[in-house]
């Protein structure tokens, strides 16, 4: 049962339970946390959320392994936490083919787009054993970036506090961030050209097409034969 008073809450935390505080639900939010979120939103140009998590000693996060519908930045405030980060797998052959050669974050986003576009999907803990996973430990002062679509679960062996800021970006957060950055330089012809180029790059990449720097074998062979012929001559 959920604690019904401050005394019950304090006892639950002392017994090793975890707790979450959501800034958007607070009637009288902490001004420092509000300022932090506002500064991040102003700097990045994205709206965001801020959650604070407390984990008691030897506690497993009260949330099951899951993905979030946006990119996350985790700031460890006190104690240590162990994160298990996994790339979700897919049983769809088409998705497996498209994911070949992509970075882990790109693979995770691709699986999410194809199988769970809304994000925020939970996974049984035993299913993580079938995924590509890594373990990361954060200590006070560390900053951890979690791309959207990465499955994550948390365990704390000591009392631990961390903040999580989620940024609600449209598509790829870093492409959008660069494009928005170009817009902030008012009156700059260089910025306008950069912005136009970035927008053109985003809009001109059909899904499933080779990357600009990729060359197929059939494309490279004629050039190789030409170079070999010139060398012999």
C-alpha positions as a printed Julia matrix, in Angstrom:
233×3 Matrix{Float64}:
  0.0     0.0     0.0
  1.07    3.57   -0.64
  2.14    5.64    2.39
 -0.65    7.87    3.68
  1.43   10.29    5.77
  4.9    11.8     6.05
  5.71    9.36    8.86
  4.72    6.36    6.73
  6.68    7.76    3.77
  9.79    8.22    5.9
  9.49    4.66    7.22
  9.03    3.26    3.69
 12.16    5.05    2.48
 14.09    3.89    5.55
 13.04    0.3     4.78
 14.6     0.52    1.32
 11.63    1.48   -0.86
 11.95    3.89   -3.78
 10.07    7.09   -4.51
  9.55    9.42   -7.47
  8.76   13.14   -7.51
  7.41   14.79  -10.67
  7.93   18.52  -10.92
  4.85   18.98  -13.13
  2.63   17.52  -10.36
  3.96   19.75   -7.57
  1.62   22.44   -6.23
  4.56   24.44   -4.88
  7.59   23.3    -6.93
 11.12   23.88   -5.72
 12.38   27.12   -7.37
 15.86   25.7    -8.04
 14.46   22.67   -9.87
 12.05   24.88  -11.8
 14.94   27.16  -12.81
 17.06   24.18  -13.87
 14.32   22.84  -16.15
 13.64   26.31  -17.57
 17.34   26.84  -18.34
 17.55   23.48  -20.14
 14.4    24.24  -22.15
 15.71   27.69  -23.1
 19.12   26.34  -24.12
 17.85   23.42  -26.19
 14.6    24.88  -27.53
 12.64   21.77  -26.44
  9.97   21.5   -23.76
 10.84   19.04  -21.03
  9.96   17.25  -17.82
 11.91   16.88  -14.59
 11.58   13.91  -12.25
 13.49   13.18   -9.04
 14.07    9.59   -7.9
 15.11    8.29   -4.5
 16.24    4.7    -4.04
 16.86    3.07   -0.68
 19.76    0.73    0.01
 19.69   -2.61   -1.84
 16.6    -1.61   -3.79
 15.58   -2.42   -7.33
 13.83    0.42   -9.14
 10.09    0.3    -8.61
  9.65    0.7   -12.37
 10.0    -2.39  -14.55
 12.6    -2.26  -17.37
 11.13    0.18  -19.86
 11.66    2.73  -22.61
 10.64    6.38  -22.47
  8.92    8.47  -25.16
 11.75   11.02  -25.2
 15.51   11.4   -24.74
 16.68   11.52  -21.13
 19.52   13.23  -19.28
 20.19   11.68  -15.86
 22.06   13.63  -13.17
 23.28   11.64  -10.18
 22.96   13.82   -7.05
 23.84   11.47   -4.18
 24.93    7.87   -3.77
 25.43    5.43   -6.62
 23.11    3.64   -9.02
 23.64    0.72  -11.35
 21.96    1.02  -14.73
 21.31   -1.85  -17.1
 20.95   -0.43  -20.61
 19.72   -2.66  -23.43
 18.94   -2.44  -27.13
 15.52   -4.01  -27.77
 15.43   -6.83  -30.28
 12.88   -7.55  -32.99
 11.53  -10.79  -34.39
 10.67   -9.05  -37.66
 13.17   -9.94  -40.39
 12.66   -6.6   -42.15
 13.51   -4.67  -38.98
 16.57   -6.86  -38.37
 17.78   -6.18  -41.92
 17.3    -2.41  -41.61
 19.02   -2.36  -38.2
 22.19   -4.02  -39.49
 25.14   -1.62  -39.28
 23.34    1.0   -37.18
 24.57    2.34  -33.85
 22.87    0.94  -30.73
 20.77    4.07  -30.2
 19.65    4.01  -33.84
 18.71    0.33  -33.59
 16.65    1.01  -30.47
 14.84    3.91  -32.12
 14.15    1.84  -35.24
 12.6    -1.0   -33.25
 10.49    1.51  -31.34
  9.27    3.23  -34.51
  8.32   -0.08  -36.13
  6.79   -1.85  -33.15
  5.89    0.72  -30.48
  5.77    4.3   -31.88
  4.32    5.78  -28.68
  7.28    4.62  -26.59
  7.13    3.98  -22.84
  6.98    0.2   -23.21
  7.74   -2.16  -20.31
  9.67   -5.44  -20.54
  9.89   -8.51  -18.27
 13.26   -8.53  -16.49
 14.12  -11.96  -17.85
 13.66  -10.71  -21.44
 16.72   -8.47  -21.03
 18.92  -11.59  -21.11
 18.08  -11.91  -24.83
 19.1    -8.31  -25.62
 22.42   -6.58  -26.19
 23.03   -4.94  -22.79
 25.66   -3.02  -20.88
 25.91   -2.03  -17.22
 26.81    1.5   -16.11
 27.32    2.78  -12.56
 26.68    6.46  -11.86
 28.1     8.31   -8.86
 27.41   11.79   -7.52
 28.17   14.39  -10.19
 27.81   12.03  -13.17
 25.61   12.84  -16.17
 24.14    9.98  -18.21
 22.46   10.4   -21.6
 19.8     7.83  -22.54
 18.61    8.0   -26.16
 14.94    7.4   -26.78
 14.15    3.71  -27.25
 16.9     2.33  -24.99
 15.53   -0.14  -22.44
 16.76    0.71  -18.94
 16.4    -0.59  -15.39
 17.99    0.64  -12.16
 19.34   -0.85   -8.96
 20.72    1.01   -5.94
 22.88   -0.64   -3.27
 23.1     2.54   -1.21
 20.76    5.45   -0.64
 20.63    7.27   -3.97
 19.08   10.37   -5.52
 19.07   11.29   -9.2
 17.26   13.78  -11.43
 15.95   12.91  -14.87
 15.22   15.57  -17.49
 13.28   14.4   -20.53
 13.35   16.49  -23.72
 10.39   16.23  -26.08
 12.08   16.44  -29.47
 10.33   15.86  -32.79
 12.56   13.41  -34.68
 16.29   13.01  -34.13
 17.08   15.24  -31.15
 20.6    16.18  -32.28
 19.56   17.08  -35.83
 16.76   19.23  -34.43
 19.13   20.82  -31.91
 21.59   21.85  -34.63
 18.79   23.21  -36.82
 17.33   25.19  -33.9
 20.78   26.52  -33.04
 21.11   27.98  -36.51
 17.82   29.83  -36.04
 19.06   31.63  -32.93
 21.67   33.7   -34.78
 19.43   36.52  -35.99
 20.43   38.26  -39.21
 23.37   35.96  -39.92
 23.61   34.89  -43.56
 25.87   32.01  -42.54
 23.25   30.81  -40.05
 20.5    31.03  -42.65
 22.56   28.98  -45.11
 23.38   26.4   -42.42
 19.73   26.16  -41.4
 18.59   25.71  -45.0
 21.23   23.07  -45.57
 20.3    21.15  -42.43
 16.6    21.26  -43.26
 17.36   20.1   -46.78
 19.45   17.23  -45.42
 16.68   16.14  -43.06
 14.02   16.24  -45.76
 16.04   14.67  -48.58
 16.95   11.34  -46.96
 14.39    8.71  -48.05
 13.96    5.9   -45.56
 15.91    2.78  -46.37
 18.31    4.53  -48.79
 22.1     4.16  -48.47
 23.96    6.79  -46.49
 25.61    9.55  -48.57
 29.12    8.22  -47.93
 28.27    4.59  -48.75
 29.44    3.17  -52.1
 28.17   -0.14  -53.38
 30.47   -2.73  -54.94
 28.95   -2.19  -58.39
 29.66    1.55  -58.14
 33.26    1.11  -57.05
 34.36   -1.51  -59.6
 34.34    0.72  -62.74
 36.43    3.33  -60.93
 38.88    0.67  -59.74
 39.34   -0.7   -63.27
 39.92    2.82  -64.62
 42.62    3.5   -62.02
 44.28    0.14  -62.76
 44.3     0.85  -66.52
 45.83    4.32  -66.03
 48.5     2.88  -63.77
 49.53    0.26  -66.36
 49.71    2.86  -69.11
